[in-house]
mmCIF file of C-alpha atoms and ligand atoms in Angstrom:
data_model
loop_
_atom_site.group_PDB
_atom_site.id
_atom_site.type_symbol
_atom_site.label_atom_id
_atom_site.label_comp_id
_atom_site.label_asym_id
_atom_site.label_seq_id
_atom_site.Cartn_x
_atom_site.Cartn_y
_atom_site.Cartn_z
ATOM 1 C CA MET N 1 -41.478 31.895 10.315
ATOM 2 C CA GLN N 2 -39.831 32.966 6.865
ATOM 3 C CA SER N 3 -36.861 31.688 5.888
ATOM 4 C CA THR N 4 -34.053 34.140 6.546
ATOM 5 C CA LEU N 5 -32.716 33.109 3.290
ATOM 6 C CA ILE N 6 -35.076 33.052 0.731
ATOM 7 C CA ASN N 7 -33.837 31.427 -2.838
ATOM 8 C CA GLN N 8 -30.381 30.656 -2.024
ATOM 9 C CA ALA N 9 -29.981 26.855 -2.017
ATOM 10 C CA LEU N 10 -27.838 26.180 1.123
ATOM 11 C CA HIS N 11 -26.631 22.497 2.033
ATOM 12 C CA VAL N 12 -25.690 21.267 5.099
ATOM 13 C CA ALA N 13 -24.861 18.101 6.113
ATOM 14 C CA ILE N 14 -24.798 16.437 9.637
ATOM 15 C CA ILE N 15 -22.680 13.582 10.940
ATOM 16 C CA MET N 16 -24.626 13.181 14.178
ATOM 17 C CA ASP N 17 -21.915 11.746 16.580
ATOM 18 C CA GLY N 18 -21.604 11.408 20.386
ATOM 19 C CA ASN N 19 -25.159 10.134 21.315
ATOM 20 C CA GLY N 20 -23.393 6.667 22.994
ATOM 21 C CA ARG N 21 -21.012 8.558 25.312
ATOM 22 C CA TRP N 22 -23.718 10.939 26.165
ATOM 23 C CA ALA N 23 -25.758 8.285 27.572
ATOM 24 C CA THR N 24 -22.700 6.796 29.309
ATOM 25 C CA ARG N 25 -21.740 9.559 30.887
ATOM 26 C CA ARG N 26 -24.842 9.631 32.784
ATOM 27 C CA GLY N 27 -24.784 5.876 33.614
ATOM 28 C CA LEU N 28 -27.547 5.118 31.246
ATOM 29 C CA PRO N 29 -27.390 2.343 28.233
ATOM 30 C CA ARG N 30 -25.908 3.862 24.827
ATOM 31 C CA THR N 31 -29.158 3.362 23.653
ATOM 32 C CA ALA N 32 -31.125 5.848 25.733
ATOM 33 C CA GLY N 33 -28.284 8.445 23.839
ATOM 34 C CA HIS N 34 -29.689 7.226 20.647
ATOM 35 C CA ARG N 35 -33.435 7.912 21.748
ATOM 36 C CA GLU N 36 -32.121 11.498 22.867
ATOM 37 C CA GLY N 37 -30.420 12.017 19.327
ATOM 38 C CA VAL N 38 -34.173 11.451 17.722
ATOM 39 C CA GLN N 39 -35.313 14.668 20.078
ATOM 40 C CA THR N 40 -32.146 16.841 18.184
ATOM 41 C CA VAL N 41 -33.201 15.466 14.957
ATOM 42 C CA ARG N 42 -36.838 16.564 15.419
ATOM 43 C CA ARG N 43 -35.509 20.091 16.994
ATOM 44 C CA VAL N 44 -33.025 20.342 13.939
ATOM 45 C CA VAL N 45 -35.268 19.363 11.400
ATOM 46 C CA GLU N 46 -37.531 22.106 12.352
ATOM 47 C CA ALA N 47 -34.475 24.683 13.112
ATOM 48 C CA ALA N 48 -33.289 24.031 9.577
ATOM 49 C CA SER N 49 -35.879 25.517 7.044
ATOM 50 C CA ASP N 50 -36.180 29.317 9.817
ATOM 51 C CA LEU N 51 -32.205 29.321 9.233
ATOM 52 C CA GLY N 52 -32.538 29.237 5.681
ATOM 53 C CA VAL N 53 -31.402 25.576 4.915
ATOM 54 C CA SER N 54 -32.753 24.311 1.952
ATOM 55 C CA ALA N 55 -31.310 21.139 2.217
ATOM 56 C CA LEU N 56 -30.176 18.963 5.265
ATOM 57 C CA THR N 57 -28.435 15.524 5.494
ATOM 58 C CA LEU N 58 -28.345 13.717 8.380
ATOM 59 C CA PHE N 59 -26.035 10.497 8.910
ATOM 60 C CA ALA N 60 -27.860 8.473 10.697
ATOM 61 C CA PHE N 61 -26.467 4.620 10.520
ATOM 62 C CA SER N 62 -23.034 4.191 8.466
ATOM 63 C CA SER N 63 -22.386 0.600 6.684
ATOM 64 C CA ASP N 64 -19.685 0.195 9.169
ATOM 65 C CA ASN N 65 -22.374 0.403 11.925
ATOM 66 C CA TRP N 66 -23.186 -2.880 11.520
ATOM 67 C CA ARG N 67 -20.317 -3.757 13.271
ATOM 68 C CA ARG N 68 -22.094 -2.712 16.500
ATOM 69 C CA PRO N 69 -23.613 -5.247 18.769
ATOM 70 C CA ASP N 70 -26.986 -6.380 17.948
ATOM 71 C CA THR N 71 -28.722 -5.443 20.620
ATOM 72 C CA GLU N 72 -27.612 -1.383 19.593
ATOM 73 C CA VAL N 73 -28.723 -2.246 15.768
ATOM 74 C CA ARG N 74 -31.716 -3.306 16.658
ATOM 75 C CA ALA N 75 -32.603 -0.255 19.078
ATOM 76 C CA LEU N 76 -31.263 1.758 16.448
ATOM 77 C CA MET N 77 -33.327 0.234 13.584
ATOM 78 C CA GLY N 78 -36.178 0.476 15.972
ATOM 79 C CA LEU N 79 -35.882 4.058 16.662
ATOM 80 C CA LEU N 80 -35.956 4.402 12.777
ATOM 81 C CA ARG N 81 -39.231 2.719 12.371
ATOM 82 C CA HIS N 82 -40.205 4.613 14.863
ATOM 83 C CA TYR N 83 -39.202 7.918 13.595
ATOM 84 C CA LEU N 84 -41.046 7.166 10.202
ATOM 85 C CA ARG N 85 -44.427 6.421 11.477
ATOM 86 C CA THR N 86 -44.503 9.587 14.278
ATOM 87 C CA GLU N 87 -42.475 11.886 12.201
ATOM 88 C CA CYS N 88 -44.591 11.565 8.963
ATOM 89 C CA LYS N 89 -47.488 14.162 9.670
ATOM 90 C CA ARG N 90 -45.064 16.645 11.425
ATOM 91 C CA LEU N 91 -42.377 16.195 8.610
ATOM 92 C CA ILE N 92 -45.418 16.800 5.789
ATOM 93 C CA ASP N 93 -46.753 19.789 7.807
ATOM 94 C CA GLY N 94 -43.097 21.519 7.824
ATOM 95 C CA GLY N 95 -43.285 21.110 4.008
ATOM 96 C CA ALA N 96 -40.211 18.734 4.350
ATOM 97 C CA ARG N 97 -39.458 16.134 1.461
ATOM 98 C CA LEU N 98 -38.065 13.003 2.794
ATOM 99 C CA THR N 99 -35.305 10.992 0.828
ATOM 100 C CA VAL N 100 -33.462 8.085 2.052
ATOM 101 C CA ILE N 101 -30.144 7.392 0.984
ATOM 102 C CA GLY N 102 -28.010 4.015 1.452
ATOM 103 C CA ARG N 103 -28.698 0.698 0.805
ATOM 104 C CA ARG N 104 -32.133 -0.746 1.257
ATOM 105 C CA ASP N 105 -31.466 -4.610 1.585
ATOM 106 C CA ARG N 106 -30.113 -5.162 4.535
ATOM 107 C CA LEU N 107 -32.452 -3.391 6.521
ATOM 108 C CA PRO N 108 -34.968 -5.213 8.607
ATOM 109 C CA ARG N 109 -37.946 -6.259 7.252
ATOM 110 C CA GLY N 110 -40.554 -3.918 6.430
ATOM 111 C CA LEU N 111 -38.461 -0.765 6.783
ATOM 112 C CA ALA N 112 -37.772 -0.004 3.388
ATOM 113 C CA ASP N 113 -41.756 -0.367 2.774
ATOM 114 C CA GLU N 114 -42.095 2.136 5.591
ATOM 115 C CA ILE N 115 -39.271 4.150 4.330
ATOM 116 C CA GLY N 116 -40.789 4.342 0.684
ATOM 117 C CA THR N 117 -44.296 5.379 2.554
ATOM 118 C CA VAL N 118 -42.874 8.425 3.882
ATOM 119 C CA GLU N 119 -41.025 9.446 0.720
ATOM 120 C CA GLN N 120 -44.345 8.773 -1.354
ATOM 121 C CA ALA N 121 -46.075 10.531 1.030
ATOM 122 C CA SER N 122 -43.643 14.160 1.448
ATOM 123 C CA ALA N 123 -42.424 13.997 -2.286
ATOM 124 C CA ASN N 124 -44.718 17.406 -2.958
ATOM 125 C CA CYS N 125 -43.072 19.131 -0.275
ATOM 126 C CA GLN N 126 -40.931 21.792 -1.303
ATOM 127 C CA GLN N 127 -39.540 23.725 2.112
ATOM 128 C CA LEU N 128 -36.980 21.442 3.145
ATOM 129 C CA ASP N 129 -35.114 18.615 1.170
ATOM 130 C CA LEU N 130 -34.272 16.582 3.933
ATOM 131 C CA ARG N 131 -32.345 13.345 3.340
ATOM 132 C CA VAL N 132 -31.730 10.624 5.732
ATOM 133 C CA ALA N 133 -28.304 8.417 4.923
ATOM 134 C CA ILE N 134 -29.254 4.959 6.249
ATOM 135 C CA ASP N 135 -26.755 1.997 5.551
ATOM 136 C CA TYR N 136 -24.847 4.701 3.505
ATOM 137 C CA SER N 137 -21.284 4.270 3.045
ATOM 138 C CA ALA N 138 -19.906 6.798 0.334
ATOM 139 C CA ARG N 139 -17.113 4.397 -0.831
ATOM 140 C CA ASP N 140 -19.696 2.339 -1.982
ATOM 141 C CA ALA N 141 -22.120 4.981 -3.245
ATOM 142 C CA ILE N 142 -18.866 6.346 -5.373
ATOM 143 C CA ALA N 143 -18.050 2.902 -6.505
ATOM 144 C CA SER N 144 -21.615 2.001 -7.288
ATOM 145 C CA ALA N 145 -21.750 5.089 -9.648
ATOM 146 C CA ALA N 146 -17.986 3.846 -11.579
ATOM 147 C CA ALA N 147 -20.252 0.219 -12.176
ATOM 148 C CA ALA N 148 -23.225 2.468 -13.502
ATOM 149 C CA TRP N 149 -21.246 4.098 -15.997
ATOM 150 C CA GLY N 150 -19.310 1.213 -16.630
ATOM 151 C CA ALA N 151 -18.260 2.607 -20.400
ATOM 152 C CA SER N 152 -14.387 2.436 -20.839
ATOM 153 C CA ASP N 153 -14.350 6.415 -21.124
ATOM 154 C CA LEU N 154 -14.098 8.761 -18.480
ATOM 155 C CA PRO N 155 -17.352 10.404 -17.324
ATOM 156 C CA SER N 156 -17.303 13.807 -16.839
ATOM 157 C CA ARG N 157 -17.742 15.297 -12.834
ATOM 158 C CA GLU N 158 -21.562 16.485 -13.912
ATOM 159 C CA ALA N 159 -22.087 12.752 -15.482
ATOM 160 C CA PHE N 160 -20.651 11.168 -12.738
ATOM 161 C CA ALA N 161 -22.234 13.140 -9.843
ATOM 162 C CA ARG N 162 -25.792 12.189 -11.545
ATOM 163 C CA LEU N 163 -25.031 8.635 -10.782
ATOM 164 C CA ILE N 164 -24.076 9.093 -7.587
ATOM 165 C CA GLY N 165 -26.918 11.084 -6.137
ATOM 166 C CA PRO N 166 -29.981 9.199 -5.538
ATOM 167 C CA ALA N 167 -32.418 8.031 -7.885
ATOM 168 C CA GLY N 168 -34.282 10.387 -9.914
ATOM 169 C CA GLU N 169 -32.308 13.370 -8.588
ATOM 170 C CA ALA N 170 -31.063 15.305 -11.519
ATOM 171 C CA ARG N 171 -27.729 15.306 -9.593
ATOM 172 C CA CYS N 172 -26.298 14.626 -6.022
ATOM 173 C CA ARG N 173 -26.143 17.537 -4.378
ATOM 174 C CA ASP N 174 -22.622 19.680 -3.183
ATOM 175 C CA VAL N 175 -22.352 20.285 0.802
ATOM 176 C CA ASP N 176 -22.013 24.062 2.005
ATOM 177 C CA LEU N 177 -21.462 23.305 4.827
ATOM 178 C CA LEU N 178 -20.803 19.573 6.558
ATOM 179 C CA ILE N 179 -21.076 19.467 10.691
ATOM 180 C CA ARG N 180 -19.890 16.787 12.684
ATOM 181 C CA THR N 181 -20.978 16.820 16.430
ATOM 182 C CA GLY N 182 -19.186 14.795 19.355
ATOM 183 C CA GLY N 183 -15.731 16.114 18.939
ATOM 184 C CA GLU N 184 -14.091 13.801 16.250
ATOM 185 C CA LYS N 185 -12.465 15.446 13.773
ATOM 186 C CA ARG N 186 -13.059 12.821 10.538
ATOM 187 C CA LEU N 187 -15.792 11.966 7.597
ATOM 188 C CA SER N 188 -16.374 8.243 8.579
ATOM 189 C CA ASP N 189 -17.099 7.806 4.884
ATOM 190 C CA PHE N 190 -19.645 10.330 4.259
ATOM 191 C CA LEU N 191 -20.537 12.189 1.326
ATOM 192 C CA LEU N 192 -16.964 11.853 0.414
ATOM 193 C CA TRP N 193 -17.779 13.148 -3.530
ATOM 194 C CA GLU N 194 -20.543 16.092 -2.404
ATOM 195 C CA ALA N 195 -18.141 17.141 0.304
ATOM 196 C CA ALA N 196 -15.230 17.558 -2.240
ATOM 197 C CA TYR N 197 -15.333 21.470 -1.287
ATOM 198 C CA ALA N 198 -17.502 21.646 2.040
ATOM 199 C CA GLU N 199 -16.817 24.204 4.323
ATOM 200 C CA LEU N 200 -16.008 22.244 7.582
ATOM 201 C CA CYS N 201 -17.469 22.439 11.149
ATOM 202 C CA PHE N 202 -16.789 20.445 14.217
ATOM 203 C CA ILE N 203 -17.981 20.925 17.737
ATOM 204 C CA ASP N 204 -17.532 19.120 20.451
ATOM 205 C CA THR N 205 -21.300 19.124 21.445
ATOM 206 C CA LEU N 206 -22.275 15.493 21.833
ATOM 207 C CA TRP N 207 -25.535 15.253 19.351
ATOM 208 C CA PRO N 208 -27.946 14.928 21.906
ATOM 209 C CA ASP N 209 -27.066 18.247 23.280
ATOM 210 C CA PHE N 210 -27.189 19.751 20.310
ATOM 211 C CA GLY N 211 -29.817 22.483 19.008
ATOM 212 C CA ARG N 212 -31.209 25.176 17.138
ATOM 213 C CA ASP N 213 -28.303 27.941 18.901
ATOM 214 C CA ASP N 214 -25.697 25.627 17.732
ATOM 215 C CA LEU N 215 -27.345 25.295 14.435
ATOM 216 C CA ALA N 216 -27.328 29.015 13.905
ATOM 217 C CA ALA N 217 -23.906 29.739 15.137
ATOM 218 C CA ALA N 218 -22.444 27.013 12.878
ATOM 219 C CA LEU N 219 -24.000 28.811 10.049
ATOM 220 C CA ALA N 220 -23.178 32.028 10.919
ATOM 221 C CA ASP N 221 -19.486 30.391 11.234
ATOM 222 C CA PHE N 222 -19.940 29.027 7.657
ATOM 223 C CA ARG N 223 -21.420 32.985 6.108
ATOM 224 C CA ARG N 224 -18.364 34.719 7.457
ATOM 225 C CA ARG N 225 -15.882 31.766 5.092
ATOM 226 C CA GLU N 226 -14.458 32.674 2.040
ATOM 227 C CA ARG N 227 -15.201 29.946 -0.470
ATOM 228 C CA ARG N 228 -13.095 29.825 -2.983
ATOM 229 C CA PHE N 229 -13.434 26.915 -4.619
ATOM 230 C CA GLY N 230 -9.473 26.812 -6.247
ATOM 231 C CA GLY N 231 -9.879 30.502 -7.323
ATOM 232 C CA LEU N 232 -8.865 33.582 -5.915
ATOM 233 C CA GLY N 233 -10.072 35.104 -2.923
ATOM 234 C CA GLN N 234 -12.140 38.170 -3.544
ATOM 235 C CA GLY N 235 -9.180 40.510 -2.494
ATOM 236 C CA ASN N 236 -6.550 38.466 -4.458
ATOM 237 C CA ALA N 237 -9.139 38.677 -7.517
ATOM 238 C CA LEU N 238 -8.784 42.592 -7.464
ATOM 239 C CA ALA N 239 -5.399 42.947 -6.475
ATOM 240 C CA SER N 240 -4.368 41.029 -9.826
ATOM 241 C CA VAL N 241 -5.884 42.789 -12.370
ATOM 242 C CA GLY N 242 -4.001 45.237 -13.745
HETATM 243 C C1 IPE V 1 -23.913 8.071 16.562
HETATM 244 O O1 IPE V 1 -23.489 8.053 17.842
HETATM 245 C C2 IPE V 1 -25.134 7.278 16.072
HETATM 246 C C3 IPE V 1 -24.563 6.381 15.552
HETATM 247 C C4 IPE V 1 -23.807 5.903 14.997
HETATM 248 C C5 IPE V 1 -25.381 5.621 14.593
HETATM 249 P P1 IPE V 1 -22.587 7.219 18.533
HETATM 250 O O2 IPE V 1 -23.224 6.172 18.970
HETATM 251 O O3 IPE V 1 -21.636 7.028 17.585
HETATM 252 O O4 IPE V 1 -22.151 7.972 19.988
HETATM 253 P P2 IPE V 1 -20.210 7.792 20.273
HETATM 254 O O5 IPE V 1 -19.954 7.834 19.116
HETATM 255 O O6 IPE V 1 -20.093 6.260 20.868
HETATM 256 O O7 IPE V 1 -20.277 8.414 21.784
HETATM 257 C C1 IPE V 2 -20.446 7.935 12.168
HETATM 258 O O1 IPE V 2 -20.259 7.933 13.377
HETATM 259 C C2 IPE V 2 -21.892 7.892 11.859
HETATM 260 C C3 IPE V 2 -22.750 8.295 12.554
HETATM 261 C C4 IPE V 2 -22.948 9.513 12.972
HETATM 262 C C5 IPE V 2 -24.031 7.698 11.666
HETATM 263 P P1 IPE V 2 -19.554 6.947 14.390
HETATM 264 O O2 IPE V 2 -19.291 7.344 15.633
HETATM 265 O O3 IPE V 2 -20.230 5.410 13.442
HETATM 266 O O4 IPE V 2 -18.152 6.826 13.556
HETATM 267 P P2 IPE V 2 -16.776 6.450 13.762
HETATM 268 O O5 IPE V 2 -16.814 5.337 14.309
HETATM 269 O O6 IPE V 2 -16.363 6.962 15.218
HETATM 270 O O7 IPE V 2 -15.767 6.768 12.742
HETATM 271 MG MG1 MG V 3 -19.188 7.834 17.291
#
């Protein structure tokens, strides 16, 4: 299907929250919620480019999620591996280029290699820039960029942004719309730099219940908002002339 907003770069980031509660409410183990959450990822990735999204960053596992019980962490890592194996072809067919952001040195054996394989295989896809955050902490990303800068003079915002983004990317992309499902109203250490001027959308729906219509509704709400970036809104700008 043709994109509704061709040529207009739109970066949506999603904190995919609520899998555990979804399962618990049904008397199921939390891991059942994570499994269901993977289905939502498939739906949302497919819907994203149809709805005019050019970049989609999904928070899959935070650096603080290592605090969870071993069994849950193992299940999540297993699902990530399974997703990479089963989705690679579908991603490429759909024109999605996959990049994983976050640390790779603490992942279970072999997972970093599998990530690299899908990244390489999808490197030339141009329909959707799909970024998945795994073992990701925005504060760690900012601290690493500061360490990489090293010099005593202050970097420009642009120079610093280049150090925060994934290696090889010209710069990290500012987030236009940040969605969090599951009802909590916090950022949980996700894209703190990139979301400086993001429009925030907190949705009560639990991630396994989220779908194309919810994404479309969030985008419709986003398009009604006036982004001012510290300047004056259109009405005020006109009023201030003369
Ligand atoms: C989000 O769902 C998925 C991850 C953090 C990996 P949760 O597992 O946090 O679900 P809740 O918030 O406990 O319902
Ligand atoms: C944020 O959700 C991380 C992901 C969705 C991957 P959490 O469930 O870990 O966040 P907190 O603990 O409620 O802040
Ligand atoms: Mg949660």
